[in-house]
C-alpha cells in the first residue's frame, strides 16, 4: 500500500486483492499539526467500476460457496489479525483523526475487532422464522425463509470513528455472504486501507473487500452509489449526504441504510446522582472533541439544580486537557480539519449574535509550539439561547453544548423532541420509574438512562427524522445485509 521511495507515503486503492495507484492524488493531513501524512490515490470512474466488477466476480467464486460456519471462522480470523496489529491501527487512526491515543486504544480499535466477532457469533446462532399455515381448503403448508446475500454492498463512511464505523458495516455485510466496495472518508483513508492488508492475512479471497478512495460528488462516492451493479448502499454521514445519495440511488431502487446526523439531548432531573451525572454529561458533550454523532449538544437541567449544575460542568470542561493526541493524559485532540474548525467557530460566533451567555471556552487555545498549526478548539458551554436559535437547532459537531433550565417533566420532554433530528437521548435521574416514562417518550432511535454511548452490538442502532433511515445492529444488520426468500411448501 505504501511506497517508501516517495517523500510521503502513498495510500492506494485496493481492488481485486491488489493495491493500485491512479492519475490523481490528494493529501491526507494530520489534524494535530497540519502536516501531510500521505498522498492518497483518488479512484476514477473506471477504478470504481473495476472494484464493483471484482466484487461481483468474488460472489461467484470461493466466497460465495462458503458455508456459514466457515464464513464466521474467517470473520473471527479478521478480528484476530486486527488485535495482532493493534498498535499499528491505533497509530494510523490517531494520525488521521487527531483523536487521543487513549481513546483510539480504548474505543476505536477494540470495537473494530468486536464488530467482526459479534457478527460471526450472530450469523452462526441466528435461526429463521417458520410458520405452519392452514390454507382455505384446510390443507396445511410450511412457510420458512432463507437468507441470501444482497450481492455487492457499497459502504460509505465518515471521518469521526473511521475504523469503528467501517467495520460496523463491513462485518455484517461479509457475515451475510456479500462482497463490499468501501469508500472511506477522504479525511481518514488510512485504516480502511490497512484493513485490506488484514483481509489478505485473514484469508479473505480477492475481490471480497475493495477500497476506493476519493470524495463524494463527482468522485468515488458518487461513482459507487450510482453504479448499476451495486445492490445496496449503506452510509454513515451527514443528513444532507443521505439526501444526495437517496437521489442518486432512486432510479435503480437500491435498498439504503442511513446513519446520519443528530442534535442530541440530555435531560438532567434534580434527583440525579449529581457527580455521576456531571461526569457522564461531560463525556457526552466532549468525547472525541464532540465529534461523535451521539454527542449531546442540548442539555436541559431541572431549574432547582440548574446553577449548581452549570458551575460543575464549567469546572469539568475547564479541567479537560486539550493537546497532542500522543500524550497519554490528553482529553481532547483537535477537530478533524481547518475547514471543520472554521464551521464550528462560525457557530461560536453565531451563538454570541443569537444572544448566548458564554460559560466557558468560545475560542481557539494557544500553545506556543507546533500544536498551534493544528485544528484545536476550546471546549465550550453556552446558556441563555432561545429555543428557536440556530445554535439550538443545527448540528455543530464540536465540543460545545447549550444548557437550559426546565420546570416540569412534560416541558423537558417537549423541549427534547422539538427537533428535526432524532438519534440519541440521555436521561439522568435516580427515579427509575421516571427514567422509563421519559425514555419511552423520546422521538429517537437510542435512549440511555444514567449512561451514554454504552453499546451492546445486538441492539437496534439508528435514528428517526433527519437522523437516518433503518436500523443496524444485531438481527437488524442481518436483515439489511441479506434478502429473505420465503418458501411455502404444501404439506
Ligand atoms: P459526510 O456526510 O460529509 O461524509 C460521509 C461520507 O460520505 C464521506 O465518505 C464522503 O466522502 C461521502 N460523501 C459525501 N457526499 C457524497 C455523495 N454525494 N455521494 C456519495 N458519497 C458522498 O460526513 P462526515 O463529515 O464525514 O461525518 C460527520 C457527519 O456524520 C455528522 O453529521 C455526524 O453526525 C454523522 N455521523 C452519523 C453517525 C450515525 O451513526 N448516525 C455516525 C457518525 C457520524
Ligand atoms: C457516531 O459517531 C457513532 C456511532 C456509533 C456506532 O455506530 C456504534 O455502533 O457504536
XYZ file of C-alpha atoms and ligand atoms in Angstrom:
545
model
C 0.000 0.000 0.000
C 2.733 2.450 0.824
C 5.886 3.013 -1.182
C 8.803 4.416 0.745
C 10.739 5.862 -2.219
C 8.470 8.909 -2.163
C 8.761 11.772 0.274
C 5.469 10.859 1.873
C 3.626 7.574 1.906
C 1.142 6.731 -0.822
C -2.220 5.284 0.119
C -3.659 3.407 -2.836
C -6.985 1.901 -3.799
C -7.437 -1.811 -3.153
C -9.165 -3.591 -5.990
C -9.450 -7.342 -6.523
C -6.730 -8.095 -3.990
C -4.197 -5.584 -5.369
C -3.125 -2.103 -4.354
C -3.448 0.178 -7.362
C -2.371 3.745 -7.990
C -4.076 6.235 -10.255
C -3.930 9.536 -12.042
C -4.995 11.913 -9.278
C -3.827 12.242 -5.709
C -4.930 14.238 -2.690
C -3.271 14.915 0.650
C -4.069 13.149 3.933
C -3.469 15.742 6.660
C -2.711 15.192 10.342
C -5.092 17.491 12.233
C -2.778 17.657 15.235
C -0.183 19.799 13.414
C -1.377 20.260 9.827
C 1.401 18.059 8.413
C 0.841 15.848 5.362
C 0.839 12.183 6.400
C 0.365 10.681 2.978
C -0.799 11.225 -0.568
C -3.950 9.290 -1.442
C -4.898 7.920 -4.854
C -8.326 9.108 -5.910
C -10.267 6.359 -7.683
C -11.710 7.437 -11.027
C -14.913 6.089 -12.557
C -13.091 3.165 -14.246
C -11.426 2.109 -10.997
C -14.696 2.200 -9.098
C -16.181 0.080 -11.873
C -13.230 -2.342 -11.640
C -13.800 -2.634 -7.869
C -17.515 -3.324 -8.340
C -16.834 -5.911 -11.052
C -14.214 -7.599 -8.852
C -16.774 -7.732 -6.055
C -19.343 -9.247 -8.456
C -16.911 -11.944 -9.570
C -15.951 -12.729 -5.975
C -19.550 -13.626 -5.154
C -19.412 -16.292 -7.858
C -16.053 -17.585 -6.590
C -14.900 -19.312 -3.418
C -16.526 -16.737 -1.119
C -19.994 -17.447 -2.498
C -19.570 -21.156 -1.830
C -18.599 -20.886 1.826
C -20.989 -22.194 4.437
C -21.992 -20.043 7.394
C -19.573 -21.751 9.768
C -16.571 -21.112 7.537
C -17.594 -17.500 6.869
C -17.886 -16.952 10.610
C -14.448 -18.513 11.104
C -12.946 -16.071 8.587
C -14.566 -13.147 10.406
C -13.064 -14.374 13.650
C -9.698 -14.514 11.919
C -10.076 -10.891 10.829
C -10.791 -9.944 14.464
C -7.670 -11.809 15.495
C -5.489 -10.073 12.881
C -6.861 -6.673 13.958
C -5.810 -7.453 17.520
C -2.395 -8.667 16.418
C -1.800 -5.320 14.644
C -3.428 -3.223 17.359
C -0.655 -0.643 17.725
C -0.344 -0.072 14.008
C -4.082 0.589 13.712
C -4.073 2.889 16.740
C -1.180 4.938 15.279
C -2.847 5.238 11.887
C -6.188 6.236 13.385
C -4.594 8.785 15.695
C -2.570 10.336 12.864
C -5.602 10.576 10.567
C -8.152 11.853 13.093
C -6.106 13.574 15.805
C -8.045 11.669 18.460
C -6.180 10.907 21.677
C -4.240 7.670 21.621
C -6.065 6.683 24.809
C -9.420 6.942 23.028
C -8.352 5.031 19.922
C -6.916 2.284 22.168
C -9.998 2.118 24.357
C -12.737 2.572 21.776
C -11.957 2.505 18.074
C -9.626 -0.431 17.597
C -11.139 -2.829 20.183
C -14.571 -2.127 18.670
C -13.285 -2.985 15.190
C -12.350 -6.477 16.391
C -15.560 -6.731 18.423
C -17.659 -5.907 15.350
C -16.263 -8.917 13.468
C -16.678 -11.230 16.480
C -20.232 -10.067 17.180
C -21.433 -10.774 13.654
C -19.518 -14.052 13.415
C -21.349 -15.179 16.564
C -24.678 -13.901 15.383
C -24.663 -15.457 11.934
C -23.849 -18.830 13.465
C -26.597 -18.683 16.049
C -29.460 -16.950 14.268
C -32.422 -19.085 13.265
C -35.011 -18.341 10.636
C -38.708 -17.910 11.127
C -41.148 -20.595 10.019
C -44.907 -20.895 10.134
C -47.348 -23.771 9.762
C -50.101 -22.365 7.607
C -53.659 -23.566 7.067
C -54.980 -22.839 3.580
C -58.626 -22.059 2.785
C -59.123 -25.736 1.867
C -57.936 -26.778 5.312
C -54.740 -28.267 3.917
C -51.503 -27.336 5.601
C -48.343 -25.723 4.321
C -44.978 -24.888 5.825
C -43.507 -21.426 5.306
C -39.882 -20.737 6.018
C -37.442 -18.068 4.947
C -33.868 -18.399 3.775
C -31.279 -15.637 3.876
C -29.419 -14.764 0.708
C -26.717 -12.131 0.264
C -27.725 -8.853 -1.377
C -24.685 -9.017 -3.659
C -22.254 -6.099 -3.827
C -22.710 -3.600 -0.994
C -21.401 -0.031 -1.314
C -20.239 1.233 2.081
C -19.622 4.964 2.628
C -18.179 6.119 5.935
C -17.263 9.343 7.765
C -14.094 10.556 9.473
C -15.043 10.666 13.144
C -14.717 6.976 14.075
C -13.302 5.705 10.784
C -12.401 2.085 11.548
C -15.171 1.540 14.089
C -17.905 2.724 11.740
C -16.425 0.962 8.708
C -16.204 -2.418 10.432
C -19.683 -1.885 11.914
C -20.915 -2.268 8.315
C -18.276 -4.497 6.712
C -18.630 -7.220 9.375
C -22.382 -7.876 8.974
C -22.142 -7.440 5.191
C -19.499 -10.177 4.998
C -21.272 -12.311 7.610
C -24.281 -12.404 5.288
C -22.086 -13.520 2.365
C -21.913 -10.228 0.456
C -18.866 -8.631 -1.073
C -18.139 -4.957 -0.458
C -16.680 -1.843 -2.021
C -15.916 0.685 0.686
C -15.358 4.418 0.257
C -13.815 5.771 3.441
C -13.858 9.476 4.192
C -11.311 11.483 2.223
C -10.116 12.868 5.581
C -9.274 9.435 7.040
C -8.216 6.916 4.398
C -5.565 5.000 6.354
C -7.277 2.365 8.469
C -9.648 1.170 5.716
C -6.521 0.582 3.632
C -4.686 -1.199 6.449
C -7.759 -3.382 6.850
C -7.208 -4.529 3.261
C -3.829 -5.955 4.273
C -5.516 -7.643 7.204
C -8.160 -9.176 4.942
C -5.330 -10.771 2.973
C -3.755 -12.044 6.190
C -7.082 -13.484 7.317
C -7.571 -15.413 4.071
C -10.408 -13.351 2.640
C -10.457 -14.038 -1.118
C -9.556 -11.298 -3.598
C -12.466 -9.096 -4.588
C -14.471 -9.631 -1.385
C -13.218 -6.394 0.221
C -12.329 -3.483 -2.045
C -11.398 0.087 -1.131
C -11.856 3.121 -3.370
C -10.610 6.485 -2.194
C -11.925 9.911 -3.030
C -14.630 12.454 -2.340
C -18.418 12.491 -2.608
C -19.975 14.357 -5.555
C -18.405 13.659 -8.954
C -15.847 11.396 -7.296
C -15.578 7.865 -5.896
C -18.572 8.267 -3.546
C -20.958 9.216 -6.312
C -19.474 6.741 -8.825
C -20.035 3.967 -6.303
C -23.588 4.853 -5.308
C -24.600 5.443 -8.944
C -23.115 2.151 -10.164
C -25.835 -0.134 -11.560
C -24.135 -3.294 -10.245
C -24.068 -2.121 -6.627
C -27.018 -3.830 -4.962
C -27.317 -1.763 -1.774
C -25.797 1.343 -0.220
C -25.097 1.960 3.438
C -23.915 5.354 4.642
C -22.863 6.918 7.891
C -22.537 10.636 7.403
C -24.339 13.953 7.317
C -28.060 14.182 6.724
C -27.580 16.160 3.515
C -25.263 13.414 2.210
C -28.065 10.916 2.876
C -30.415 13.126 0.870
C -27.922 13.347 -2.032
C -27.351 9.578 -2.075
C -31.061 8.884 -1.908
C -31.491 10.907 -5.093
C -28.639 9.065 -6.771
C -29.959 5.589 -5.987
C -33.635 6.391 -6.607
C -33.595 5.387 -10.278
C -32.348 1.878 -9.503
C -34.398 1.429 -6.276
C -31.436 0.202 -4.227
C -32.001 -0.546 -0.553
C -30.342 2.046 1.664
C -29.369 2.226 5.304
C -28.524 5.702 6.570
C -26.976 6.597 9.941
C -26.939 10.389 9.838
C -26.544 13.477 11.981
C -28.051 14.407 15.327
C -28.796 17.267 17.697
C -28.874 15.052 20.711
C -30.375 15.895 24.032
C -29.526 15.190 27.660
C -32.199 15.710 30.337
C -30.989 16.137 33.898
C -33.513 15.827 36.734
C -32.902 17.343 40.170
C -32.948 13.833 41.669
C -29.963 12.662 39.605
C -26.759 11.341 41.131
C -25.113 14.751 40.750
C -21.428 13.882 40.444
C -22.012 10.873 38.188
C -24.273 12.977 36.012
C -21.803 15.831 35.601
C -19.139 13.299 34.661
C -21.460 11.464 32.257
C -22.709 14.629 30.579
C -19.171 15.966 30.171
C -18.319 12.732 28.341
C -21.456 13.014 26.247
C -20.503 16.534 25.165
C -16.732 16.358 24.789
C -15.733 12.785 23.796
C -13.707 12.826 20.561
C -13.820 16.653 20.730
C -17.592 16.444 20.305
C -17.262 14.598 17.024
C -19.447 11.599 17.783
C -22.860 11.533 16.159
C -24.282 10.625 19.591
C -22.752 13.595 21.432
C -25.145 15.803 23.380
C -25.343 19.412 22.161
C -28.541 20.286 24.065
C -28.643 19.835 27.829
C -31.836 20.566 29.785
C -31.486 20.756 33.570
C -34.267 20.943 36.146
C -34.316 24.502 37.487
C -33.706 23.543 41.136
C -30.147 22.412 40.295
C -29.501 24.495 37.164
C -26.954 26.977 38.575
C -25.097 24.326 40.547
C -25.008 22.044 37.526
C -23.701 24.723 35.138
C -20.975 25.634 37.645
C -19.916 21.980 37.989
C -19.971 21.361 34.242
C -17.874 24.504 33.688
C -15.326 23.204 36.170
C -15.232 19.837 34.379
C -14.808 21.492 30.973
C -12.027 23.740 32.248
C -10.254 20.704 33.719
C -10.081 18.934 30.356
C -6.647 18.773 28.797
C -6.641 19.897 25.164
C -3.436 18.887 23.487
C -1.361 16.459 21.493
C -3.168 13.195 20.768
C 0.071 11.384 21.553
C 0.173 12.459 25.209
C -1.488 9.863 27.399
C -3.213 12.456 29.583
C -4.819 14.375 26.698
C -8.607 14.507 26.869
C -9.333 16.433 23.683
C -7.399 16.368 20.443
C -8.030 18.778 17.563
C -11.034 18.890 15.256
C -10.663 16.934 12.028
C -9.725 19.801 9.686
C -9.197 23.535 9.330
C -12.461 23.676 7.399
C -14.403 21.892 10.130
C -12.863 24.139 12.777
C -13.999 27.166 10.781
C -17.524 25.702 10.714
C -17.555 25.147 14.491
C -16.076 28.620 15.122
C -18.773 30.120 12.925
C -21.307 28.616 15.351
C -19.346 30.027 18.297
C -19.700 33.469 16.668
C -23.337 32.849 15.842
C -24.114 31.877 19.450
C -22.963 35.338 20.563
C -25.003 37.022 17.838
C -28.018 34.994 18.929
C -27.618 36.320 22.478
C -25.945 33.409 24.283
C -24.082 33.825 27.581
C -20.681 32.206 27.355
C -19.966 29.965 30.358
C -16.543 28.820 29.198
C -14.436 28.451 26.059
C -15.600 30.019 22.809
C -12.263 30.257 21.026
C -9.014 28.621 19.996
C -6.349 27.617 22.538
C -2.792 28.872 22.157
C 0.104 26.512 22.834
C 3.168 28.466 21.714
C 4.522 25.435 19.858
C 3.880 23.301 16.748
C 0.404 22.436 18.028
C -0.645 25.946 17.012
C -0.617 24.592 13.450
C -3.229 22.001 14.461
C -7.002 22.474 14.395
C -7.631 22.770 18.140
C -10.615 24.465 19.699
C -11.784 25.153 23.240
C -14.493 23.092 24.917
C -17.404 25.478 25.102
C -20.628 25.875 27.070
C -23.400 28.387 26.440
C -26.591 29.265 28.259
C -29.355 31.740 27.568
C -30.279 30.975 23.959
C -33.863 30.966 22.730
C -35.153 27.571 21.677
C -35.510 28.883 18.130
C -31.787 29.834 17.906
C -29.891 28.121 15.090
C -27.283 27.012 17.633
C -30.022 25.043 19.420
C -31.449 23.595 16.215
C -28.474 22.744 13.982
C -25.833 20.039 14.419
C -22.482 21.717 15.171
C -20.338 18.572 15.661
C -17.811 20.118 18.007
C -17.067 20.213 21.776
C -19.965 22.504 22.547
C -23.346 22.478 24.230
C -26.141 24.762 25.265
C -27.580 24.295 28.761
C -31.127 25.463 29.525
C -33.422 25.085 32.556
C -36.819 23.352 32.656
C -39.590 23.302 35.269
C -41.590 20.139 34.601
C -41.125 16.681 33.152
C -43.623 17.482 30.420
C -41.718 20.608 29.443
C -38.455 18.651 29.298
C -39.990 16.046 27.001
C -41.397 18.724 24.703
C -38.076 20.565 24.531
C -36.193 17.332 23.849
C -38.473 16.348 20.985
C -38.556 19.782 19.363
C -36.006 18.919 16.680
C -35.902 17.605 13.126
C -33.247 15.106 14.194
C -33.808 12.040 16.377
C -30.692 9.996 17.010
C -29.926 9.735 20.732
C -31.093 10.990 24.123
C -29.810 10.534 27.641
C -31.847 10.908 30.807
C -30.312 11.371 34.213
C -32.435 10.549 37.264
C -32.408 8.182 40.229
C -36.166 7.741 39.869
C -36.254 4.748 37.560
C -39.989 4.963 37.041
C -39.433 8.422 35.655
C -36.447 7.150 33.668
C -38.624 4.606 31.861
C -41.505 7.034 31.427
C -39.407 9.791 29.885
C -37.268 7.388 27.826
C -40.346 5.972 26.159
C -41.444 9.451 25.069
C -38.191 10.302 23.298
C -38.526 10.517 19.497
C -35.111 8.989 18.874
C -33.551 5.669 17.934
C -31.424 5.278 21.079
C -32.120 6.426 24.647
C -29.708 5.981 27.516
C -30.709 6.339 31.174
C -27.863 7.263 33.540
C -25.256 6.440 30.888
C -24.210 7.434 27.390
C -22.695 5.514 24.428
C -22.912 2.237 26.325
C -23.250 -0.153 23.416
C -24.466 -3.704 23.018
C -23.878 -4.645 19.392
C -27.020 -6.793 19.283
C -29.344 -3.825 19.860
C -31.024 -1.697 17.173
C -28.986 1.370 16.227
C -30.208 4.235 14.055
C -32.277 7.369 14.076
C -35.581 8.973 13.181
C -36.238 12.079 11.081
C -33.077 13.669 9.700
C -31.008 11.187 11.735
C -31.455 8.342 9.329
C -33.348 5.530 7.718
C -33.404 1.997 9.076
C -31.681 0.280 11.955
C -28.427 -1.649 12.055
C -27.125 -3.807 14.900
C -27.687 -7.492 15.639
C -30.526 -9.015 13.658
C -31.354 -5.620 12.158
C -27.992 -5.657 10.396
C -28.549 -9.200 9.168
C -31.933 -8.134 7.829
C -30.462 -5.185 5.963
C -27.467 -7.062 4.534
C -29.494 -10.014 3.261
C -32.573 -10.731 1.206
C -35.099 -13.089 2.715
C -36.637 -15.586 0.325
C -39.791 -17.063 1.819
C -40.530 -20.616 0.716
C -44.015 -22.071 1.057
C -44.396 -25.845 0.786
C -47.703 -27.584 0.613
C -47.604 -30.436 3.100
P -20.157 13.458 5.271
O -21.592 13.186 5.006
O -19.581 14.745 4.820
O -19.258 12.330 4.602
C -19.510 10.961 4.843
C -19.055 10.165 3.641
O -19.926 10.422 2.540
C -17.656 10.513 3.157
O -17.001 9.318 2.802
C -17.926 11.380 1.950
O -16.890 11.387 1.011
C -19.161 10.728 1.404
N -19.992 11.566 0.532
C -20.246 12.899 0.674
N -21.092 13.304 -0.305
C -21.388 12.214 -1.052
C -22.200 11.992 -2.202
N -22.904 12.979 -2.769
N -22.256 10.745 -2.720
C -21.571 9.734 -2.155
N -20.770 9.885 -1.075
C -20.690 11.107 -0.523
O -19.974 13.237 6.821
P -18.653 13.493 7.677
O -18.448 14.965 7.729
O -17.574 12.606 7.183
O -19.105 12.950 9.117
C -19.757 13.715 10.067
C -21.257 13.518 9.966
O -21.574 12.151 10.094
C -22.028 14.207 11.075
O -23.214 14.761 10.557
C -22.360 13.072 12.029
O -23.476 13.291 12.843
C -22.588 11.968 11.060
N -22.422 10.661 11.724
C -23.526 9.899 11.990
C -23.403 8.675 12.638
C -24.585 7.801 12.962
O -24.375 6.640 13.296
N -25.805 8.294 12.891
C -22.140 8.235 12.990
C -21.033 9.042 12.712
C -21.188 10.249 12.068
C -21.250 8.074 15.676
O -20.400 8.919 15.539
C -21.126 6.904 16.462
C -21.727 5.783 16.065
C -21.553 4.604 16.794
C -21.943 3.416 16.315
O -22.463 3.251 15.109
C -21.774 2.225 17.102
O -22.083 1.167 16.552
O -21.353 2.298 18.241
